[in-house]
Coordinates of C-alpha atoms and ligand atoms in Angstrom, one line a residue:
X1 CA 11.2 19.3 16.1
X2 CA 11.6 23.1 15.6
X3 CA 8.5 24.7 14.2
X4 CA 9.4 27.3 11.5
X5 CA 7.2 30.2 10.7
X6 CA 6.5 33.2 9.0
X7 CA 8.6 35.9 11.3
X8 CA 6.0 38.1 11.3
X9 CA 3.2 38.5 14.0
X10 CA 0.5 39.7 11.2
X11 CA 1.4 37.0 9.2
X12 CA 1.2 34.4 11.7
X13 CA -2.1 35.2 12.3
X14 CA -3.2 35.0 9.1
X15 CA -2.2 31.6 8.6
X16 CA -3.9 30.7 11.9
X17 CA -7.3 32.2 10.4
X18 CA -6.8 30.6 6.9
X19 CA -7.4 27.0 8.4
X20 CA -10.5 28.3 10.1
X21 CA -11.7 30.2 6.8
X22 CA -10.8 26.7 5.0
X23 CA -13.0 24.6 7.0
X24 CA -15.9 26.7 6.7
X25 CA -15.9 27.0 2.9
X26 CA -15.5 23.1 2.6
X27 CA -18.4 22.7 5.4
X28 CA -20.7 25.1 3.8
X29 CA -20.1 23.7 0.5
X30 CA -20.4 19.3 1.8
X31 CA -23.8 20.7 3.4
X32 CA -25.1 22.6 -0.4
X33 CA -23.6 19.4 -2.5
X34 CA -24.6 16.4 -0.6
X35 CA -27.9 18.0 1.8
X36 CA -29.1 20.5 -1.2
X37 CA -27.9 19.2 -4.5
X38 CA -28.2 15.5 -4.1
X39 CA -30.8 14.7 -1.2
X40 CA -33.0 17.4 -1.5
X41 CA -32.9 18.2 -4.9
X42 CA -31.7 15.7 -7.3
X43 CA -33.3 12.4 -5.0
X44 CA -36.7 13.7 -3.5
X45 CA -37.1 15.8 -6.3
X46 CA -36.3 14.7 -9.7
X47 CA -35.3 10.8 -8.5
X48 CA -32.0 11.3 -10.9
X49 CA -30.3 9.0 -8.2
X50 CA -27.5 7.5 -10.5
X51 CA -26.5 11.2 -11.2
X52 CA -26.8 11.7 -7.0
X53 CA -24.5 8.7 -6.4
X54 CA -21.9 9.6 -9.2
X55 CA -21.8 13.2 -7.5
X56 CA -21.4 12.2 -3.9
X57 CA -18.5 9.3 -4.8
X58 CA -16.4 12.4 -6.9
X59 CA -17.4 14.7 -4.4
X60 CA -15.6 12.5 -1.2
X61 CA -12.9 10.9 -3.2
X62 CA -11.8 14.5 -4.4
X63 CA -12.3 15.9 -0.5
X64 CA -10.2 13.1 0.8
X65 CA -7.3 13.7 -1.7
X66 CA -7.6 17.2 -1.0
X67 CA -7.5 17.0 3.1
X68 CA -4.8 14.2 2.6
X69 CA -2.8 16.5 0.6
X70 CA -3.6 19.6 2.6
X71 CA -2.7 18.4 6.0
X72 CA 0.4 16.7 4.2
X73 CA 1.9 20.2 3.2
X74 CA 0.6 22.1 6.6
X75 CA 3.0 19.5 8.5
X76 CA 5.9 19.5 5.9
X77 CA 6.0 23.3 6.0
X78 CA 5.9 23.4 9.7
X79 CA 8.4 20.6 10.7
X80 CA 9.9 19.4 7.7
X81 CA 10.8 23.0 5.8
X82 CA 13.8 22.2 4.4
X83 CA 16.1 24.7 5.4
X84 CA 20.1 24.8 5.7
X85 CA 20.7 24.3 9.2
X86 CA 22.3 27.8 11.4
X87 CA 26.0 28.7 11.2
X88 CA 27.5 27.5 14.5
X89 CA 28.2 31.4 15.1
X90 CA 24.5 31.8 14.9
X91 CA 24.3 31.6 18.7
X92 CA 27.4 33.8 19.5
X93 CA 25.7 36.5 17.2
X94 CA 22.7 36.3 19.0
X95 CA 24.1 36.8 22.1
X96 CA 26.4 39.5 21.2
X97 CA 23.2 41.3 19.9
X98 CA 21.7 41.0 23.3
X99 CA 24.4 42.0 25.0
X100 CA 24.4 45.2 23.0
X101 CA 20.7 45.7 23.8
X102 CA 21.1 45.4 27.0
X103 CA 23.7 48.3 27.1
X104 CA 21.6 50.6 24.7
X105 CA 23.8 50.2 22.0
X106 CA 22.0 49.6 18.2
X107 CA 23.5 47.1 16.4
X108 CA 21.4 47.3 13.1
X109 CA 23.5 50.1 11.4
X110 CA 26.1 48.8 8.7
X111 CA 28.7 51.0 10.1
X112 CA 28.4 49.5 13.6
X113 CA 28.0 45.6 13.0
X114 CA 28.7 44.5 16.1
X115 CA 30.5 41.0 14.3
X116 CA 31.5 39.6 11.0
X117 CA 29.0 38.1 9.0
X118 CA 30.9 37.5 5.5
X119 CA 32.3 34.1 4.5
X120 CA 34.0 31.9 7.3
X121 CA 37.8 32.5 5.7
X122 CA 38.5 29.0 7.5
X123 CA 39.7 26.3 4.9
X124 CA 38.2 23.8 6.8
X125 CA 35.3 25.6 7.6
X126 CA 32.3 23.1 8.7
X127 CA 30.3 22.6 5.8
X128 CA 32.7 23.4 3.2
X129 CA 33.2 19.7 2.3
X130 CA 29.7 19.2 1.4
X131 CA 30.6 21.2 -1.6
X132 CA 33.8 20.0 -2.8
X133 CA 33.2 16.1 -2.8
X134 CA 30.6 16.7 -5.7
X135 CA 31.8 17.8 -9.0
X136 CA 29.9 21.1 -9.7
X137 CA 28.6 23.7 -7.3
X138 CA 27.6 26.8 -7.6
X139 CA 30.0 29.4 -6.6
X140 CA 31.2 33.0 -5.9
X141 CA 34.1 34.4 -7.6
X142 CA 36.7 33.0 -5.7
X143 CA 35.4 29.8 -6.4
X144 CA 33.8 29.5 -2.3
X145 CA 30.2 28.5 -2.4
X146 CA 27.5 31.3 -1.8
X147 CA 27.3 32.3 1.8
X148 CA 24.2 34.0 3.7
X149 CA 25.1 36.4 5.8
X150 CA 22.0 35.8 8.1
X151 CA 22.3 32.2 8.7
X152 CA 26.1 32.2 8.4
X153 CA 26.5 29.2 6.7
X154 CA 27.3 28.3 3.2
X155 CA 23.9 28.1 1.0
X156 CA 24.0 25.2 -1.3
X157 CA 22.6 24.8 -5.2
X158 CA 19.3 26.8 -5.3
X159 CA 19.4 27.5 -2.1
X160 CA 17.7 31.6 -1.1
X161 CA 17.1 33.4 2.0
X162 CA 13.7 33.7 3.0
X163 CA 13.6 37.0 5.2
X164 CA 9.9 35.8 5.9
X165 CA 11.0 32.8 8.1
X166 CA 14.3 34.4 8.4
X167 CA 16.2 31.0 7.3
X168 CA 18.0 29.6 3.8
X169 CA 15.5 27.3 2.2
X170 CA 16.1 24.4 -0.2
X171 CA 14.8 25.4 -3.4
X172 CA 12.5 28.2 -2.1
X173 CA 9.2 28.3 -4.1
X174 CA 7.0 30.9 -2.2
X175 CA 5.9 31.6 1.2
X176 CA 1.7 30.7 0.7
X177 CA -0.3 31.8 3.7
X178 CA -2.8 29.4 2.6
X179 CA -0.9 26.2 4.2
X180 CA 0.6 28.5 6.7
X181 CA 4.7 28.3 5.9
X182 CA 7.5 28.4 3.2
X183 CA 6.9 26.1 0.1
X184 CA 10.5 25.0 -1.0
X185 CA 11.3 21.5 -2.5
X186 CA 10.4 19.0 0.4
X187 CA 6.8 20.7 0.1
X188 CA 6.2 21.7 -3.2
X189 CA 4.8 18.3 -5.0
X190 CA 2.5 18.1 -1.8
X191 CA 1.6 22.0 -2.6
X192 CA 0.7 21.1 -6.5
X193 CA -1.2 18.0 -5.1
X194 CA -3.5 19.9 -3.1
X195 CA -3.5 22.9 -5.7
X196 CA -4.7 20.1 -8.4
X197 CA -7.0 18.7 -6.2
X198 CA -8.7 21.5 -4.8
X199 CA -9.2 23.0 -8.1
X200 CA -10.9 19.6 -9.0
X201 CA -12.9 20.0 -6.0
X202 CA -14.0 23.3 -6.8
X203 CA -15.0 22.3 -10.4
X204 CA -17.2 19.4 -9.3
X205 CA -18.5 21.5 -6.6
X206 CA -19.4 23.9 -9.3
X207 CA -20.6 21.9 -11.7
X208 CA -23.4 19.8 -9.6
X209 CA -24.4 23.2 -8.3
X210 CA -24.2 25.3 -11.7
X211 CA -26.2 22.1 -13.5
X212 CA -28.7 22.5 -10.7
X213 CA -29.6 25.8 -10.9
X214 CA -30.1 25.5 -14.8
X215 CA -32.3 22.6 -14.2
X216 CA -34.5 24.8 -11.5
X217 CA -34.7 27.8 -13.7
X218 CA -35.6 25.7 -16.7
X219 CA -38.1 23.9 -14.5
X220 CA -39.4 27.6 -13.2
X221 CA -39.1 26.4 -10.0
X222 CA -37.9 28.7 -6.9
X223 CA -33.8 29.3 -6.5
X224 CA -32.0 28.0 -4.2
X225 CA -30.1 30.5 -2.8
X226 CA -27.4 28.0 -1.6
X227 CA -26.9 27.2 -5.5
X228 CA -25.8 30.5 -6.2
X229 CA -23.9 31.2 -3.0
X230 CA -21.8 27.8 -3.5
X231 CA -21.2 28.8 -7.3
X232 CA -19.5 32.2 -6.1
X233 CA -17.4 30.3 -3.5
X234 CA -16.3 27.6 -5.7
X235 CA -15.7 29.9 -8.6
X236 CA -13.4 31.9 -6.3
X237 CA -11.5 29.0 -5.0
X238 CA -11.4 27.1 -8.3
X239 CA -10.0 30.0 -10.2
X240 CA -7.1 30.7 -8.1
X241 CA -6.2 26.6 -7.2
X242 CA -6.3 26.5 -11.0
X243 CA -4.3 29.3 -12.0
X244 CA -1.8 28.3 -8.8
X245 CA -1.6 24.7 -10.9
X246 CA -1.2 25.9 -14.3
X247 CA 1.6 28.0 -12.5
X248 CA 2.9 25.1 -10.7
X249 CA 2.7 22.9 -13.7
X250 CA 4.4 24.9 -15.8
X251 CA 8.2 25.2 -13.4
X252 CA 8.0 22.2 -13.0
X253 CA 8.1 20.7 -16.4
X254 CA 10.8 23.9 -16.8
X255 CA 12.3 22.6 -13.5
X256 CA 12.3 26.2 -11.6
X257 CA 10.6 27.6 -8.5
X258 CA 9.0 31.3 -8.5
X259 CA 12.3 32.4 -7.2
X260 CA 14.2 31.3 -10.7
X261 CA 11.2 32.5 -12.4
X262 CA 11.9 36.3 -11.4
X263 CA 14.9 36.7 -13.6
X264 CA 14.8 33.5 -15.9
X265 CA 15.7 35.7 -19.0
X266 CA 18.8 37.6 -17.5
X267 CA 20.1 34.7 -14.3
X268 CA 23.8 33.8 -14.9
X269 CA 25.1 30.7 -13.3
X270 CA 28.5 30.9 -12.0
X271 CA 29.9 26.9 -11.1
X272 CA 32.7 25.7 -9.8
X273 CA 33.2 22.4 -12.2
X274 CA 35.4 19.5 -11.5
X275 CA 38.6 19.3 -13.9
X276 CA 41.7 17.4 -14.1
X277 CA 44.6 18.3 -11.5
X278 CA 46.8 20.0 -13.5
X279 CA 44.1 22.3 -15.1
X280 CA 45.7 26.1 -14.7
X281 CA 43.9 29.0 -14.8
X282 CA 43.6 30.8 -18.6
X283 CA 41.8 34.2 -19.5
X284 CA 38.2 32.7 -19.6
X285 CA 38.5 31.1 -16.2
X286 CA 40.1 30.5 -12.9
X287 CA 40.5 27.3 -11.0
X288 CA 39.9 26.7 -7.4
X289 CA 41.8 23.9 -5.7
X290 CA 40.2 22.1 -2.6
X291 CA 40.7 21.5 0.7
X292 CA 41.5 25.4 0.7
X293 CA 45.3 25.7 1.2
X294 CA 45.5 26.7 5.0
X295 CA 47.6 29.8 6.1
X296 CA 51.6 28.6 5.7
X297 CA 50.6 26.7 2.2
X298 CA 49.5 30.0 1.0
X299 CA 52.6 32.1 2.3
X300 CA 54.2 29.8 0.4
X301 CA 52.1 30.0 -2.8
X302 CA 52.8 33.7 -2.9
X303 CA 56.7 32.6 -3.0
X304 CA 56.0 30.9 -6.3
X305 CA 56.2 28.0 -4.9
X306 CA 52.2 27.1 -6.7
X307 CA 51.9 28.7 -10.1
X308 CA 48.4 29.9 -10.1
X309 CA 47.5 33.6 -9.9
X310 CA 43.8 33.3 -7.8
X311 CA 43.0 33.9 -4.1
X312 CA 42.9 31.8 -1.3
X313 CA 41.7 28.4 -3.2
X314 CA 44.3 28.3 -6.1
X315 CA 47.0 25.5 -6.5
X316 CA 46.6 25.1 -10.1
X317 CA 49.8 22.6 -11.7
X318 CA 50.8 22.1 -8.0
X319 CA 53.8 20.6 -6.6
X320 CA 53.8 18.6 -3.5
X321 CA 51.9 20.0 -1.0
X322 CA 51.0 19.8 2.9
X323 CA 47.7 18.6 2.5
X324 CA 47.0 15.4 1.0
X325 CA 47.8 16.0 -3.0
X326 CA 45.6 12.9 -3.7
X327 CA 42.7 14.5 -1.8
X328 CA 42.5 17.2 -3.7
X329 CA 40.4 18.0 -6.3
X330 CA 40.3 21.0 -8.7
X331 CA 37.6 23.5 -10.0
X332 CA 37.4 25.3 -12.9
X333 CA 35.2 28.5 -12.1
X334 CA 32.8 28.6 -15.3
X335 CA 29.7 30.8 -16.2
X336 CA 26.5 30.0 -17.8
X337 CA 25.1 32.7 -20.9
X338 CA 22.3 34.6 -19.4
X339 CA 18.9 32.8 -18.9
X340 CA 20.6 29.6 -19.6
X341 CA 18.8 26.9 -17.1
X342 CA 21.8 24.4 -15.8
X343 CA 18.7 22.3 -13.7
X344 CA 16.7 21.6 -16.9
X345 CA 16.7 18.0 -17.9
X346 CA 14.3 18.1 -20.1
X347 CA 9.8 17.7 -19.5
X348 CA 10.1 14.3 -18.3
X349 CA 13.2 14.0 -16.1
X350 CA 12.2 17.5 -14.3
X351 CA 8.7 16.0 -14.0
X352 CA 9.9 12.8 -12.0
X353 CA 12.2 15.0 -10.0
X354 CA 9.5 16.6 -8.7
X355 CA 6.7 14.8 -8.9
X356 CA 8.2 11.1 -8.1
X357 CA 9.3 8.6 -10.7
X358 CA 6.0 6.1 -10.3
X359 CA 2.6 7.0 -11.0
X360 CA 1.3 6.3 -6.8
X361 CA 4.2 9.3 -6.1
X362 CA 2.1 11.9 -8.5
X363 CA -1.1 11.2 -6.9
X364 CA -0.2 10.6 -3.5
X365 CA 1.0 12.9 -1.0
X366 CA 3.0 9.9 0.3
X367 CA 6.9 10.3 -0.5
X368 CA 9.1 13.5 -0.8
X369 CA 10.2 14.6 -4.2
X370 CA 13.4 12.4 -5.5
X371 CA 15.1 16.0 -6.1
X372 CA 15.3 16.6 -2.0
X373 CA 17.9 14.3 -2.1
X374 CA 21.4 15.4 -2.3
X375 CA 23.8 12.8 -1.5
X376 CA 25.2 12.5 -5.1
X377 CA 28.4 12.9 -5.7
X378 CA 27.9 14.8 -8.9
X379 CA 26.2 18.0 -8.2
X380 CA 23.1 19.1 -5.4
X381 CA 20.8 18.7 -8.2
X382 CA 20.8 17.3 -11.2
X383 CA 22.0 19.3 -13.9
X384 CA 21.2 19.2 -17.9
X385 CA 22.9 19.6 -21.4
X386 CA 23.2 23.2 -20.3
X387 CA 26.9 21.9 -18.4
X388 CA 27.9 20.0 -22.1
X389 CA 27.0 23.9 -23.9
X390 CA 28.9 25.4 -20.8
X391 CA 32.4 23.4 -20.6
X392 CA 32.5 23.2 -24.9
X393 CA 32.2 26.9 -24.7
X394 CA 35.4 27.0 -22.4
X395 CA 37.2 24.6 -24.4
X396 CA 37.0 22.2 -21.3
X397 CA 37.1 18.9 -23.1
X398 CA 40.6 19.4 -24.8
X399 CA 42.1 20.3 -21.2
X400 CA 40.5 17.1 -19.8
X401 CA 41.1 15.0 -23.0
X402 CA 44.7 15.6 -22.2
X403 CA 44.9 14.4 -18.9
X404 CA 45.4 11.1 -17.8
X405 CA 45.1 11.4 -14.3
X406 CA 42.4 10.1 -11.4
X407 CA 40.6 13.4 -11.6
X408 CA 40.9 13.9 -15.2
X409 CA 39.6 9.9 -15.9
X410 CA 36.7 10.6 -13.8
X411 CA 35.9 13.3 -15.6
X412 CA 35.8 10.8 -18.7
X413 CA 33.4 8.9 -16.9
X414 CA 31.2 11.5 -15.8
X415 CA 31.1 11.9 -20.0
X416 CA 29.8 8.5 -20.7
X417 CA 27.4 8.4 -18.0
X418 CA 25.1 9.5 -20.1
X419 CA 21.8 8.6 -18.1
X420 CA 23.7 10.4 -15.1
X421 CA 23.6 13.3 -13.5
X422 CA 25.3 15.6 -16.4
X423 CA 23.8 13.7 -19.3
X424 CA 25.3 15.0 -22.7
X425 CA 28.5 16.1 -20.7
X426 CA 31.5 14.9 -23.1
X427 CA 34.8 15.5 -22.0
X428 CA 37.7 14.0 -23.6
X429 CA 36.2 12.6 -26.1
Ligands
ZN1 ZN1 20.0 32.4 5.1

């Protein structure tokens, strides 16, 4: 299993000292709570045992859950990132590169790219598929998917470029030193797990220390300079677990990452949305027709013999065509209004698909979020009433209403399914 990591030297060494850093501060602070606070203190001293007991059981059950869910992100960031996979001319680039170091030449400079790195023009290109057999995806223009450049592959719903681990990652949240790797959406309920719990940690930890201390300095007995040294620690810690959980909290009950967050307010969505065969192009949007027509079809779509009037993908009201006519399946390219948030499905829905859709799931770093699966047909993620707002604004439920065909009928059903994927989407109705 490939280990991915930050790209950067400095940075790798950072997360290899954070771990180090980690287990000191939690060593330092076992020995004040269970040697200082409870033995020393609260049993020899002031025989409060009961209150020495209750401490130590919070105190282990809360490190437990805390190293459980720690080591749990750690490996998932490491080995289980998430990330779309390389371009199969991923390897050709690199070699080309090396070739061109080898013979002095720089290939970094715009002007002299040494290779093409925009969209694979292929209809069939691998990959492509992926996209086309669900019923919305996010798209460019032309109604292809988003492409990265760097990879060279087509980046799916949500999908960013991290430059730090120079690879596209699956609903990127933030590269956090702290666990050493990218936090996108196989690690992110294991990341507010160990955020939540560490912050708890750090509250107990204060707490039994904090109450301490008052009772000594009511008492006017000497300080314990440990107290005072394991408030500052756990004061630091706690703050910034707790403000990284309110954080955390808060996109997920919004059902965005820190990536969205950045421009929430202005983000337009541009989709490619399933729609009847026989849905043309009009003013507010094109259509897209897939599998992309390959090079003779679209000779002969700039005869006239296809009445569309887009690029490469467009067979809008086709004829007979080479490809398989039942395979295909047509796209209308539609835009969101500005800050609109297709992936919100409301608190509780974006909760389980985060957090896990039983209560064992929340607390335990056990099994991946439900949203890092993407085998449905409808869309990589699920979308909300955001896609209803969206297709009524383009009039979309009249075309589709008309229609009688396969496409247009599933369409109808994607309308009633209304505890689906696009719950609220009416069309034809
Ligand atoms: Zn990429």
């Amino acid at each position: 299993m490939p280990v991915i990591e930050s790209t950067r030297a400095a940075t790798r060494w950072i997360t290899r000292i954070v771990p180090v850093i980690l287990v000191g501060a939690v060593s330092y602070a076992t020995f004040v709570v269970v040697g200082r606070v409870c033995s020393t203190f609260l049993i020899n001293k002031r025989r409060e045992v009961g209150a020495a007991i209750v401490i130590l059981v919070l105190y282990f059950i809360l490190l437990l859950l805390m190293i459980a869910t720690y080591l749990r992100t750690v490996t998932t960031v490491l080995f289980d990132t998430g990330v779309v996979p390389l371009g199969p001319q991923v390897e050709e680039r690199k070699k080309t590169e090396s070739e061109a170091r080898r013979q002095g030449r720089r290939g970094t400079d715009f002007e002299s790219r040494l290779y093409y790195d925009g969209p694979d023009l292929d209809p069939d290109s691998p990959g492509l598929e992926q996209f086309y057999t669900k019923d919305v995806f996010i798209c460019e223009n032309d109604g292809r998917p988003k492409w990265c450049s760097e990879c060279l592959n087509w980046k799916a719903d949500r999908v960013h470029h991290s430059s730090e681990i120079s690879r596209c990652v699956f609903r990127m949240d933030h590269y956090c030193p702290w666990v050493g790797g990218m936090i996108g959406e196989n690690s992110f309920k294991y990341f507010v797990q160990f955020t939540t719990y560490t912050a708890c940690y750090c509250g107990l930890v204060l707490g039994a220390t904090a109450s301490s201390l008052h009772k000594q300095v009511s008492e006017g007995s000497p300080l314990d300079a440990h107290f005072i040294a394991a408030i500052a620690l756990a004061a630091f810690f706690g703050l910034f677990t707790f403000l990284m959980t309110v954080t955390s909290m808060r996109y997920i009950f919004l059902n965005m990452t820190n990536v969205d967050a950045l421009s929430s307010r202005s983000k337009v969505y541009q989709m490619a949305v399933r729609a009847p065969r026989g849905t043309v192009s009009t003013d507010k949007f094109s259509v897209v027709t897939y599998p992309l027509p390959k090079e003779d079809e679209e000779e002969e779509q700039r005869n006239g013999r296809f009445n569309g009037d887009m690029g490469a993908g467009n067979r809008s009201g086709a004829g007979p065509a080479r490809r398989d006519d039942l395979a295909t399946r047509t796209f209308a390219v539609l835009k969101t209004e500005p800050g609109e948030n297709p992936w919100d499905i409301g608190i509780w829905r974006n909760w389980q698909t985060v957090m896990g859709t039983n209560i064992f799931d929340w607390f335990l770093p056990i099994r991946k979020s439900p949203c890092a699966n993407h085998d449905s047909h409808e869309s990589f993620y699920p979308m909300g009433h955001v896609m209803a707002d969206v297709l009524a604004r383009y009039s979309l439920s009249g075309v589709a209403g008309k229609d009688s065909d396969s496409a247009g009928l599933e369409m109808k059903e994607l309308g009633r399914r209304g505890s689906g994927n696009l719950e609220g989407v009416r069309i034809g109705n």
